[in-house]
Every structure is written in C-alpha cells, then in structure tokens.
Amino acid sequence: YLETQHTKQEKYNQILDFKFKNLAPFYVRKNLAESLVIAKLDYASTVFYPLPQYQVDRLQRLQNACAGFVLRKYAGPEDLAYLNWLPISERRDFNILKLTHKALHSSDFPEYLSLELRNVHTYNLRSSEAPLLLVPKETGTFQHSAASIFNKLPSALRNISDYNSFCRSLKKYLSNRVK
C-alpha cells in the first residue's frame, strides 16, 4: 500500500510541477501541496507507525519535493521551517499526540482506542503531577505508540487539558526539537 501511495504522490508532484509551478502564486502552491500531498503523508506516517527508517526517508524526500514546489527551488530542512511544516518524524509524533490528547480528554473518542493511565503513587511527588500512560506489551498498536511518545513529553505539556493550547505548545516543542 505504501508503495502505491508513494507513486501516486510522485505523480501528483509531477502534475503540480508541470502545470502550477510557474503559474500559481505562493499561497496557491502551498495550499495545493498541503491538501494534495502533505495530508496523505500525515495519514501514511501516522497509520503505519512505526515505519522502517528507509520509508521515513522516502516520505521526507517527498515532503522536501513539495517544499521545493512551493518555494520554486531545491528545499531542505530550513525551508520546511520557513513554510511552518514539521519534518516527517515530528509531524507523525504531532498527529499521534493530538489523537492521544483527544483520547485522554474527550468523551466522544472511540472506546476501542482508549488509553490507560499509569497508577498514581499514594505519596505526592513532582513527577506524579503529570499523567503517564501505561505502555502495553503488544507493539505496533495505537496504544503502544501513543503511550511511548506521550510519556517522553515534558510534564508541562502532558498537563495541558485544553486541546488548542496543547496543539500550539506541542508544535512549538516539536519545532524546537528539530533545531
């Protein structure tokens, strides 16, 4: 499936390069790249987590090609920051953590994707103030990936209960992690 998605995205890039690269203004090129390619990259990198590194590298090259299309030049990591895009691995973490936050704080999140909080100590420690998730033994599941990524966050981020504030702070944290 990932192979067919990758070839489809390359075809989208070829069409975008040929038809729109020199004709469309910056904001149109950016919206086209985000809606046609970046959205599929988000889906692929989140659903198929954990991916082998060579697959992540392929997705990263595809994202760099999209940035090159938008900016009309060869694009690297600094250009992704200019476009306010996170690299593939941080983007994947961002999307998984958004779902994790919804699973923890939303009552209408599907039950089969529920997450378990780790038992809280009976005595009060600073480390027990922020929630930690129980990491299941079975790997390759949403619960495992969500718990392992969420538990690595700083406690200040794990304590945020408002979704929009969490997303803003998380994007800022992941952007700083890239630098």
mmCIF file of N, CA, C and O in Angstrom, residues 78-179:
data_model
loop_
_atom_site.group_PDB
_atom_site.id
_atom_site.type_symbol
_atom_site.label_atom_id
_atom_site.label_comp_id
_atom_site.label_asym_id
_atom_site.label_seq_id
_atom_site.Cartn_x
_atom_site.Cartn_y
_atom_site.Cartn_z
ATOM 1 N N GLU A 78 15.629 23.692 6.491
ATOM 2 C CA GLU A 78 15.374 25.092 6.848
ATOM 3 C C GLU A 78 14.190 25.661 6.067
ATOM 4 O O GLU A 78 13.481 26.545 6.560
ATOM 5 N N ASP A 79 13.964 25.126 4.876
ATOM 6 C CA ASP A 79 12.809 25.575 4.095
ATOM 7 C C ASP A 79 11.502 25.043 4.671
ATOM 8 O O ASP A 79 10.469 25.705 4.592
ATOM 9 N N LEU A 80 11.545 23.861 5.258
ATOM 10 C CA LEU A 80 10.354 23.329 5.932
ATOM 11 C C LEU A 80 9.972 24.234 7.103
ATOM 12 O O LEU A 80 8.789 24.498 7.334
ATOM 13 N N ALA A 81 10.973 24.703 7.834
ATOM 14 C CA ALA A 81 10.704 25.611 8.949
ATOM 15 C C ALA A 81 10.114 26.927 8.439
ATOM 16 O O ALA A 81 9.220 27.498 9.067
ATOM 17 N N TYR A 82 10.615 27.406 7.301
ATOM 18 C CA TYR A 82 10.087 28.640 6.714
ATOM 19 C C TYR A 82 8.604 28.477 6.352
ATOM 20 O O TYR A 82 7.814 29.408 6.527
ATOM 21 N N LEU A 83 8.233 27.297 5.856
ATOM 22 C CA LEU A 83 6.837 27.029 5.491
ATOM 23 C C LEU A 83 5.975 26.670 6.692
ATOM 24 O O LEU A 83 4.781 26.445 6.548
ATOM 25 N N ASN A 84 6.589 26.594 7.870
ATOM 26 C CA ASN A 84 5.908 26.218 9.108
ATOM 27 C C ASN A 84 5.426 24.768 9.045
ATOM 28 O O ASN A 84 4.369 24.425 9.558
ATOM 29 N N TRP A 85 6.232 23.911 8.394
ATOM 30 C CA TRP A 85 5.967 22.489 8.309
ATOM 31 C C TRP A 85 6.954 21.769 9.201
ATOM 32 O O TRP A 85 8.135 22.104 9.251
ATOM 33 N N LEU A 86 6.499 20.758 9.882
ATOM 34 C CA LEU A 86 7.385 19.903 10.668
ATOM 35 C C LEU A 86 7.917 18.788 9.764
ATOM 36 O O LEU A 86 7.213 18.341 8.859
ATOM 37 N N PRO A 87 9.151 18.333 10.007
ATOM 38 C CA PRO A 87 9.641 17.154 9.268
ATOM 39 C C PRO A 87 8.763 15.936 9.556
ATOM 40 O O PRO A 87 8.002 15.916 10.526
ATOM 41 N N ILE A 88 8.894 14.917 8.738
ATOM 42 C CA ILE A 88 8.001 13.758 8.786
ATOM 43 C C ILE A 88 7.940 13.113 10.165
ATOM 44 O O ILE A 88 6.860 12.845 10.686
ATOM 45 N N SER A 89 9.065 12.860 10.802
ATOM 46 C CA SER A 89 9.032 12.163 12.093
ATOM 47 C C SER A 89 8.355 13.017 13.169
ATOM 48 O O SER A 89 7.579 12.503 13.977
ATOM 49 N N GLU A 90 8.625 14.330 13.176
ATOM 50 C CA GLU A 90 7.957 15.209 14.143
ATOM 51 C C GLU A 90 6.484 15.377 13.802
ATOM 52 O O GLU A 90 5.636 15.475 14.681
ATOM 53 N N ARG A 91 6.184 15.406 12.516
ATOM 54 C CA ARG A 91 4.795 15.531 12.077
ATOM 55 C C ARG A 91 3.987 14.310 12.508
ATOM 56 O O ARG A 91 2.843 14.413 12.936
ATOM 57 N N ARG A 92 4.606 13.137 12.379
ATOM 58 C CA ARG A 92 3.972 11.892 12.815
ATOM 59 C C ARG A 92 3.710 11.941 14.319
ATOM 60 O O ARG A 92 2.618 11.636 14.775
ATOM 61 N N ASP A 93 4.727 12.356 15.091
ATOM 62 C CA ASP A 93 4.553 12.475 16.538
ATOM 63 C C ASP A 93 3.450 13.475 16.872
ATOM 64 O O ASP A 93 2.641 13.238 17.770
ATOM 65 N N PHE A 94 3.412 14.586 16.145
ATOM 66 C CA PHE A 94 2.399 15.613 16.368
ATOM 67 C C PHE A 94 0.993 15.041 16.171
ATOM 68 O O PHE A 94 0.108 15.230 17.011
ATOM 69 N N ASN A 95 0.788 14.310 15.089
ATOM 70 C CA ASN A 95 -0.534 13.757 14.806
ATOM 71 C C ASN A 95 -0.920 12.671 15.802
ATOM 72 O O ASN A 95 -2.074 12.604 16.241
ATOM 73 N N ILE A 96 0.022 11.830 16.175
ATOM 74 C CA ILE A 96 -0.281 10.795 17.167
ATOM 75 C C ILE A 96 -0.588 11.428 18.518
ATOM 76 O O ILE A 96 -1.509 11.007 19.224
ATOM 77 N N LEU A 97 0.161 12.459 18.887
ATOM 78 C CA LEU A 97 -0.076 13.112 20.176
ATOM 79 C C LEU A 97 -1.385 13.883 20.201
ATOM 80 O O LEU A 97 -2.027 13.985 21.249
ATOM 81 N N LYS A 98 -1.807 14.433 19.071
ATOM 82 C CA LYS A 98 -3.129 15.075 19.024
ATOM 83 C C LYS A 98 -4.222 14.045 19.284
ATOM 84 O O LYS A 98 -5.156 14.300 20.054
ATOM 85 N N LEU A 99 -4.101 12.866 18.667
ATOM 86 C CA LEU A 99 -5.074 11.800 18.913
ATOM 87 C C LEU A 99 -5.010 11.329 20.359
ATOM 88 O O LEU A 99 -6.041 11.022 20.974
ATOM 89 N N THR A 100 -3.804 11.263 20.912
ATOM 90 C CA THR A 100 -3.641 10.854 22.304
ATOM 91 C C THR A 100 -4.345 11.829 23.238
ATOM 92 O O THR A 100 -5.036 11.423 24.172
ATOM 93 N N HIS A 101 -4.183 13.112 22.980
ATOM 94 C CA HIS A 101 -4.839 14.132 23.807
ATOM 95 C C HIS A 101 -6.353 13.992 23.728
ATOM 96 O O HIS A 101 -7.050 14.082 24.739
ATOM 97 N N LYS A 102 -6.854 13.766 22.530
ATOM 98 C CA LYS A 102 -8.302 13.575 22.375
ATOM 99 C C LYS A 102 -8.767 12.329 23.118
ATOM 100 O O LYS A 102 -9.838 12.326 23.727
ATOM 101 N N ALA A 103 -7.964 11.266 23.047
ATOM 102 C CA ALA A 103 -8.343 10.028 23.733
ATOM 103 C C ALA A 103 -8.397 10.231 25.243
ATOM 104 O O ALA A 103 -9.233 9.637 25.920
ATOM 105 N N LEU A 104 -7.517 11.062 25.777
ATOM 106 C CA LEU A 104 -7.478 11.290 27.218
ATOM 107 C C LEU A 104 -8.542 12.266 27.697
ATOM 108 O O LEU A 104 -9.078 12.120 28.798
ATOM 109 N N HIS A 105 -8.859 13.277 26.889
ATOM 110 C CA HIS A 105 -9.699 14.377 27.371
ATOM 111 C C HIS A 105 -11.059 14.503 26.696
ATOM 112 O O HIS A 105 -11.835 15.368 27.061
ATOM 113 N N SER A 106 -11.344 13.668 25.725
ATOM 114 C CA SER A 106 -12.623 13.777 25.017
ATOM 115 C C SER A 106 -13.507 12.584 25.358
ATOM 116 O O SER A 106 -13.063 11.442 25.356
ATOM 117 N N SER A 107 -14.758 12.868 25.642
ATOM 118 C CA SER A 107 -15.686 11.793 25.996
ATOM 119 C C SER A 107 -16.226 11.067 24.768
ATOM 120 O O SER A 107 -16.718 9.947 24.875
ATOM 121 N N ASP A 108 -16.137 11.689 23.573
ATOM 122 C CA ASP A 108 -16.685 11.053 22.378
ATOM 123 C C ASP A 108 -15.626 10.347 21.529
ATOM 124 O O ASP A 108 -15.867 10.018 20.384
ATOM 125 N N PHE A 109 -14.454 10.105 22.105
ATOM 126 C CA PHE A 109 -13.403 9.381 21.400
ATOM 127 C C PHE A 109 -13.748 7.883 21.419
ATOM 128 O O PHE A 109 -14.271 7.388 22.413
ATOM 129 N N PRO A 110 -13.479 7.135 20.335
ATOM 130 C CA PRO A 110 -13.859 5.715 20.292
ATOM 131 C C PRO A 110 -13.267 4.910 21.446
ATOM 132 O O PRO A 110 -12.089 5.055 21.787
ATOM 133 N N GLU A 111 -14.068 4.054 22.006
ATOM 134 C CA GLU A 111 -13.673 3.258 23.170
ATOM 135 C C GLU A 111 -12.549 2.276 22.850
ATOM 136 O O GLU A 111 -11.683 2.019 23.684
ATOM 137 N N TYR A 112 -12.547 1.735 21.636
ATOM 138 C CA TYR A 112 -11.533 0.744 21.285
ATOM 139 C C TYR A 112 -10.130 1.354 21.161
ATOM 140 O O TYR A 112 -9.145 0.634 21.100
ATOM 141 N N LEU A 113 -10.037 2.664 21.126
ATOM 142 C CA LEU A 113 -8.747 3.341 21.099
ATOM 143 C C LEU A 113 -8.405 3.970 22.449
ATOM 144 O O LEU A 113 -7.531 4.809 22.540
ATOM 145 N N SER A 114 -9.082 3.567 23.490
ATOM 146 C CA SER A 114 -8.873 4.177 24.801
ATOM 147 C C SER A 114 -7.468 3.874 25.319
ATOM 148 O O SER A 114 -6.851 2.865 24.975
ATOM 149 N N LEU A 115 -6.986 4.762 26.162
ATOM 150 C CA LEU A 115 -5.647 4.652 26.735
ATOM 151 C C LEU A 115 -5.755 4.525 28.243
ATOM 152 O O LEU A 115 -6.633 5.127 28.862
ATOM 153 N N GLU A 116 -4.846 3.779 28.838
ATOM 154 C CA GLU A 116 -4.861 3.580 30.285
ATOM 155 C C GLU A 116 -3.793 4.441 30.938
ATOM 156 O O GLU A 116 -2.645 4.468 30.488
ATOM 157 N N LEU A 117 -4.195 5.123 32.006
ATOM 158 C CA LEU A 117 -3.235 5.901 32.787
ATOM 159 C C LEU A 117 -2.484 4.977 33.728
ATOM 160 O O LEU A 117 -3.048 4.011 34.249
ATOM 161 N N ARG A 118 -1.214 5.294 33.934
ATOM 162 C CA ARG A 118 -0.406 4.514 34.863
ATOM 163 C C ARG A 118 -0.870 4.806 36.278
ATOM 164 O O ARG A 118 -1.330 5.906 36.580
ATOM 165 N N ASN A 119 -0.780 3.823 37.175
ATOM 166 C CA ASN A 119 -1.194 4.005 38.563
ATOM 167 C C ASN A 119 -0.433 5.146 39.217
ATOM 168 O O ASN A 119 0.784 5.267 39.069
ATOM 169 N N VAL A 120 -1.150 5.987 39.939
ATOM 170 C CA VAL A 120 -0.570 7.132 40.628
ATOM 171 C C VAL A 120 -0.072 6.682 41.998
ATOM 172 O O VAL A 120 -0.715 5.877 42.671
ATOM 173 N N HIS A 121 1.065 7.205 42.386
ATOM 174 C CA HIS A 121 1.630 6.857 43.693
ATOM 175 C C HIS A 121 0.741 7.388 44.820
ATOM 176 O O HIS A 121 0.066 8.398 44.670
ATOM 177 N N THR A 122 0.791 6.732 45.960
ATOM 178 C CA THR A 122 -0.009 7.177 47.093
ATOM 179 C C THR A 122 0.615 8.396 47.761
ATOM 180 O O THR A 122 -0.065 9.154 48.415
ATOM 181 N N TYR A 123 1.898 8.597 47.545
ATOM 182 C CA TYR A 123 2.542 9.789 48.102
ATOM 183 C C TYR A 123 2.750 10.794 46.978
ATOM 184 O O TYR A 123 2.827 10.455 45.813
ATOM 185 N N ASN A 124 2.843 12.047 47.331
ATOM 186 C CA ASN A 124 2.862 13.125 46.366
ATOM 187 C C ASN A 124 4.296 13.434 45.929
ATOM 188 O O ASN A 124 5.125 13.822 46.741
ATOM 189 N N LEU A 125 4.563 13.266 44.642
ATOM 190 C CA LEU A 125 5.855 13.615 44.053
ATOM 191 C C LEU A 125 5.616 14.588 42.912
ATOM 192 O O LEU A 125 4.559 14.598 42.300
ATOM 193 N N ARG A 126 6.646 15.389 42.608
ATOM 194 C CA ARG A 126 6.511 16.286 41.467
ATOM 195 C C ARG A 126 6.344 15.499 40.172
ATOM 196 O O ARG A 126 5.637 15.903 39.265
ATOM 197 N N SER A 127 7.010 14.359 40.077
ATOM 198 C CA SER A 127 6.923 13.556 38.854
ATOM 199 C C SER A 127 5.545 12.927 38.674
ATOM 200 O O SER A 127 5.194 12.519 37.582
ATOM 201 N N SER A 128 4.767 12.818 39.730
ATOM 202 C CA SER A 128 3.444 12.201 39.608
ATOM 203 C C SER A 128 2.352 13.226 39.320
ATOM 204 O O SER A 128 1.186 12.864 39.238
ATOM 205 N N GLU A 129 2.720 14.492 39.174
ATOM 206 C CA GLU A 129 1.720 15.521 38.875
ATOM 207 C C GLU A 129 1.178 15.389 37.460
ATOM 208 O O GLU A 129 0.003 15.589 37.229
ATOM 209 N N ALA A 130 2.042 15.067 36.501
ATOM 210 C CA ALA A 130 1.617 14.936 35.112
ATOM 211 C C ALA A 130 1.217 13.487 34.837
ATOM 212 O O ALA A 130 1.834 12.567 35.343
ATOM 213 N N PRO A 131 0.172 13.293 34.027
ATOM 214 C CA PRO A 131 -0.264 11.920 33.749
ATOM 215 C C PRO A 131 0.762 11.162 32.909
ATOM 216 O O PRO A 131 1.422 11.728 32.041
ATOM 217 N N LEU A 132 0.914 9.892 33.195
ATOM 218 C CA LEU A 132 1.717 8.983 32.391
ATOM 219 C C LEU A 132 0.814 7.857 31.923
ATOM 220 O O LEU A 132 -0.088 7.434 32.640
ATOM 221 N N LEU A 133 1.060 7.382 30.720
ATOM 222 C CA LEU A 133 0.239 6.314 30.161
ATOM 223 C C LEU A 133 0.910 4.963 30.349
ATOM 224 O O LEU A 133 2.138 4.853 30.313
ATOM 225 N N LEU A 134 0.099 3.970 30.537
ATOM 226 C CA LEU A 134 0.580 2.603 30.647
ATOM 227 C C LEU A 134 0.961 2.114 29.249
ATOM 228 O O LEU A 134 0.145 2.167 28.330
ATOM 229 N N VAL A 135 2.200 1.673 29.083
ATOM 230 C CA VAL A 135 2.672 1.196 27.780
ATOM 231 C C VAL A 135 2.349 -0.294 27.674
ATOM 232 O O VAL A 135 2.874 -1.094 28.442
ATOM 233 N N PRO A 136 1.469 -0.673 26.732
ATOM 234 C CA PRO A 136 1.123 -2.095 26.607
ATOM 235 C C PRO A 136 2.296 -2.905 26.054
ATOM 236 O O PRO A 136 3.198 -2.366 25.422
ATOM 237 N N LYS A 137 2.273 -4.196 26.321
ATOM 238 C CA LYS A 137 3.351 -5.073 25.855
ATOM 239 C C LYS A 137 3.265 -5.326 24.355
ATOM 240 O O LYS A 137 4.267 -5.589 23.709
ATOM 241 N N GLU A 138 2.067 -5.261 23.803
ATOM 242 C CA GLU A 138 1.893 -5.507 22.371
ATOM 243 C C GLU A 138 2.325 -4.272 21.582
ATOM 244 O O GLU A 138 1.781 -3.178 21.764
ATOM 245 N N THR A 139 3.296 -4.419 20.708
ATOM 246 C CA THR A 139 3.798 -3.296 19.912
ATOM 247 C C THR A 139 3.014 -3.196 18.609
ATOM 248 O O THR A 139 2.314 -4.114 18.210
ATOM 249 N N GLY A 140 3.170 -2.060 17.937
ATOM 250 C CA GLY A 140 2.512 -1.849 16.661
ATOM 251 C C GLY A 140 1.070 -1.401 16.773
ATOM 252 O O GLY A 140 0.373 -1.326 15.772
ATOM 253 N N THR A 141 0.610 -1.083 17.968
ATOM 254 C CA THR A 141 -0.761 -0.615 18.148
ATOM 255 C C THR A 141 -0.758 0.878 18.428
ATOM 256 O O THR A 141 0.271 1.461 18.784
ATOM 257 N N PHE A 142 -1.916 1.490 18.274
ATOM 258 C CA PHE A 142 -2.041 2.908 18.594
ATOM 259 C C PHE A 142 -1.724 3.140 20.068
ATOM 260 O O PHE A 142 -1.034 4.103 20.416
ATOM 261 N N GLN A 143 -2.193 2.269 20.932
ATOM 262 C CA GLN A 143 -1.985 2.438 22.372
ATOM 263 C C GLN A 143 -0.499 2.414 22.716
ATOM 264 O O GLN A 143 -0.030 3.213 23.522
ATOM 265 N N HIS A 144 0.253 1.529 22.093
ATOM 266 C CA HIS A 144 1.685 1.437 22.370
ATOM 267 C C HIS A 144 2.422 2.668 21.871
ATOM 268 O O HIS A 144 3.222 3.272 22.590
ATOM 269 N N SER A 145 2.175 3.054 20.625
ATOM 270 C CA SER A 145 2.877 4.208 20.072
ATOM 271 C C SER A 145 2.478 5.487 20.792
ATOM 272 O O SER A 145 3.335 6.323 21.090
ATOM 273 N N ALA A 146 1.193 5.642 21.100
ATOM 274 C CA ALA A 146 0.733 6.844 21.796
ATOM 275 C C ALA A 146 1.353 6.945 23.178
ATOM 276 O O ALA A 146 1.833 8.013 23.575
ATOM 277 N N ALA A 147 1.366 5.842 23.914
ATOM 278 C CA ALA A 147 1.919 5.866 25.268
ATOM 279 C C ALA A 147 3.415 6.124 25.259
ATOM 280 O O ALA A 147 3.926 6.916 26.061
ATOM 281 N N SER A 148 4.142 5.489 24.356
ATOM 282 C CA SER A 148 5.590 5.672 24.350
ATOM 283 C C SER A 148 5.982 7.092 23.946
ATOM 284 O O SER A 148 6.931 7.652 24.493
ATOM 285 N N ILE A 149 5.249 7.694 23.021
ATOM 286 C CA ILE A 149 5.562 9.072 22.617
ATOM 287 C C ILE A 149 5.083 10.064 23.680
ATOM 288 O O ILE A 149 5.790 11.013 24.020
ATOM 289 N N PHE A 150 3.883 9.854 24.209
ATOM 290 C CA PHE A 150 3.309 10.779 25.189
ATOM 291 C C PHE A 150 4.140 10.823 26.473
ATOM 292 O O PHE A 150 4.341 11.890 27.055
ATOM 293 N N ASN A 151 4.635 9.689 26.928
ATOM 294 C CA ASN A 151 5.403 9.646 28.172
ATOM 295 C C ASN A 151 6.745 10.351 28.067
ATOM 296 O O ASN A 151 7.342 10.711 29.080
ATOM 297 N N LYS A 152 7.232 10.577 26.845
ATOM 298 C CA LYS A 152 8.505 11.292 26.656
ATOM 299 C C LYS A 152 8.335 12.812 26.682
ATOM 300 O O LYS A 152 9.322 13.535 26.721
ATOM 301 N N LEU A 153 7.092 13.274 26.646
ATOM 302 C CA LEU A 153 6.845 14.723 26.670
ATOM 303 C C LEU A 153 7.175 15.299 28.044
ATOM 304 O O LEU A 153 7.053 14.614 29.060
ATOM 305 N N PRO A 154 7.547 16.584 28.083
ATOM 306 C CA PRO A 154 7.726 17.234 29.388
ATOM 307 C C PRO A 154 6.397 17.281 30.145
ATOM 308 O O PRO A 154 5.322 17.317 29.546
ATOM 309 N N SER A 155 6.476 17.284 31.450
ATOM 310 C CA SER A 155 5.259 17.241 32.263
ATOM 311 C C SER A 155 4.373 18.460 32.038
ATOM 312 O O SER A 155 3.148 18.361 32.138
ATOM 313 N N ALA A 156 4.963 19.599 31.726
ATOM 314 C CA ALA A 156 4.157 20.799 31.467
ATOM 315 C C ALA A 156 3.232 20.577 30.268
ATOM 316 O O ALA A 156 2.076 21.024 30.277
ATOM 317 N N LEU A 157 3.706 19.901 29.249
ATOM 318 C CA LEU A 157 2.867 19.618 28.078
ATOM 319 C C LEU A 157 1.812 18.563 28.383
ATOM 320 O O LEU A 157 0.666 18.675 27.944
ATOM 321 N N ARG A 158 2.170 17.544 29.132
ATOM 322 C CA ARG A 158 1.216 16.480 29.454
ATOM 323 C C ARG A 158 0.083 16.985 30.331
ATOM 324 O O ARG A 158 -0.990 16.402 30.362
ATOM 325 N N ASN A 159 0.294 18.082 31.066
ATOM 326 C CA ASN A 159 -0.729 18.626 31.967
ATOM 327 C C ASN A 159 -1.755 19.513 31.281
ATOM 328 O O ASN A 159 -2.760 19.864 31.879
ATOM 329 N N ILE A 160 -1.518 19.925 30.052
ATOM 330 C CA ILE A 160 -2.437 20.841 29.364
ATOM 331 C C ILE A 160 -3.703 20.083 28.981
ATOM 332 O O ILE A 160 -3.660 19.070 28.300
ATOM 333 N N SER A 161 -4.842 20.591 29.434
ATOM 334 C CA SER A 161 -6.104 19.906 29.137
ATOM 335 C C SER A 161 -6.859 20.528 27.961
ATOM 336 O O SER A 161 -7.681 19.861 27.337
ATOM 337 N N ASP A 162 -6.599 21.796 27.638
ATOM 338 C CA ASP A 162 -7.257 22.441 26.506
ATOM 339 C C ASP A 162 -6.594 21.984 25.208
ATOM 340 O O ASP A 162 -5.372 22.056 25.058
ATOM 341 N N TYR A 163 -7.386 21.517 24.267
ATOM 342 C CA TYR A 163 -6.865 20.932 23.030
ATOM 343 C C TYR A 163 -6.072 21.942 22.200
ATOM 344 O O TYR A 163 -4.978 21.640 21.719
ATOM 345 N N ASN A 164 -6.612 23.136 21.992
ATOM 346 C CA ASN A 164 -5.923 24.133 21.162
ATOM 347 C C ASN A 164 -4.612 24.578 21.794
ATOM 348 O O ASN A 164 -3.603 24.742 21.095
ATOM 349 N N SER A 165 -4.611 24.779 23.092
ATOM 350 C CA SER A 165 -3.367 25.147 23.785
ATOM 351 C C SER A 165 -2.353 24.025 23.689
ATOM 352 O O SER A 165 -1.155 24.267 23.501
ATOM 353 N N PHE A 166 -2.836 22.794 23.819
ATOM 354 C CA PHE A 166 -1.941 21.645 23.709
ATOM 355 C C PHE A 166 -1.308 21.584 22.324
ATOM 356 O O PHE A 166 -0.094 21.378 22.197
ATOM 357 N N CYS A 167 -2.098 21.788 21.279
ATOM 358 C CA CYS A 167 -1.571 21.736 19.909
ATOM 359 C C CYS A 167 -0.546 22.837 19.666
ATOM 360 O O CYS A 167 0.507 22.597 19.063
ATOM 361 N N ARG A 168 -0.836 24.053 20.125
ATOM 362 C CA ARG A 168 0.121 25.152 19.952
ATOM 363 C C ARG A 168 1.428 24.864 20.676
ATOM 364 O O ARG A 168 2.518 25.011 20.115
ATOM 365 N N SER A 169 1.331 24.447 21.926
ATOM 366 C CA SER A 169 2.526 24.174 22.718
ATOM 367 C C SER A 169 3.297 22.982 22.163
ATOM 368 O O SER A 169 4.527 22.980 22.151
ATOM 369 N N LEU A 170 2.578 21.992 21.696
ATOM 370 C CA LEU A 170 3.219 20.803 21.148
ATOM 371 C C LEU A 170 3.967 21.132 19.861
ATOM 372 O O LEU A 170 5.100 20.682 19.658
ATOM 373 N N LYS A 171 3.351 21.932 18.993
ATOM 374 C CA LYS A 171 4.029 22.299 17.744
ATOM 375 C C LYS A 171 5.278 23.112 18.039
ATOM 376 O O LYS A 171 6.321 22.914 17.410
ATOM 377 N N LYS A 172 5.188 23.998 19.002
ATOM 378 C CA LYS A 172 6.352 24.798 19.397
ATOM 379 C C LYS A 172 7.461 23.885 19.954
ATOM 380 O O LYS A 172 8.633 24.024 19.601
ATOM 381 N N TYR A 173 7.070 22.923 20.793
ATOM 382 C CA TYR A 173 8.038 21.984 21.380
ATOM 383 C C TYR A 173 8.700 21.149 20.283
ATOM 384 O O TYR A 173 9.930 20.978 20.280
ATOM 385 N N LEU A 174 7.914 20.619 19.356
ATOM 386 C CA LEU A 174 8.472 19.786 18.285
ATOM 387 C C LEU A 174 9.323 20.595 17.318
ATOM 388 O O LEU A 174 10.336 20.102 16.806
ATOM 389 N N SER A 175 8.960 21.845 17.073
ATOM 390 C CA SER A 175 9.779 22.715 16.222
ATOM 391 C C SER A 175 11.131 22.968 16.865
ATOM 392 O O SER A 175 12.163 22.983 16.190
ATOM 393 N N ASN A 176 11.126 23.193 18.169
ATOM 394 C CA ASN A 176 12.397 23.406 18.877
ATOM 395 C C ASN A 176 13.219 22.132 18.927
ATOM 396 O O ASN A 176 14.443 22.200 18.956
ATOM 397 N N ARG A 177 12.575 20.989 18.950
ATOM 398 C CA ARG A 177 13.291 19.714 18.979
ATOM 399 C C ARG A 177 14.030 19.472 17.680
ATOM 400 O O ARG A 177 15.069 18.836 17.659
ATOM 401 N N VAL A 178 13.508 20.020 16.571
ATOM 402 C CA VAL A 178 14.152 19.861 15.261
ATOM 403 C C VAL A 178 15.455 20.646 15.210
ATOM 404 O O VAL A 178 16.438 20.183 14.658
ATOM 405 N N LYS A 179 15.452 21.821 15.816
ATOM 406 C CA LYS A 179 16.617 22.713 15.729
ATOM 407 C C LYS A 179 17.786 22.202 16.439
ATOM 408 O O LYS A 179 18.304 21.443 16.881
#
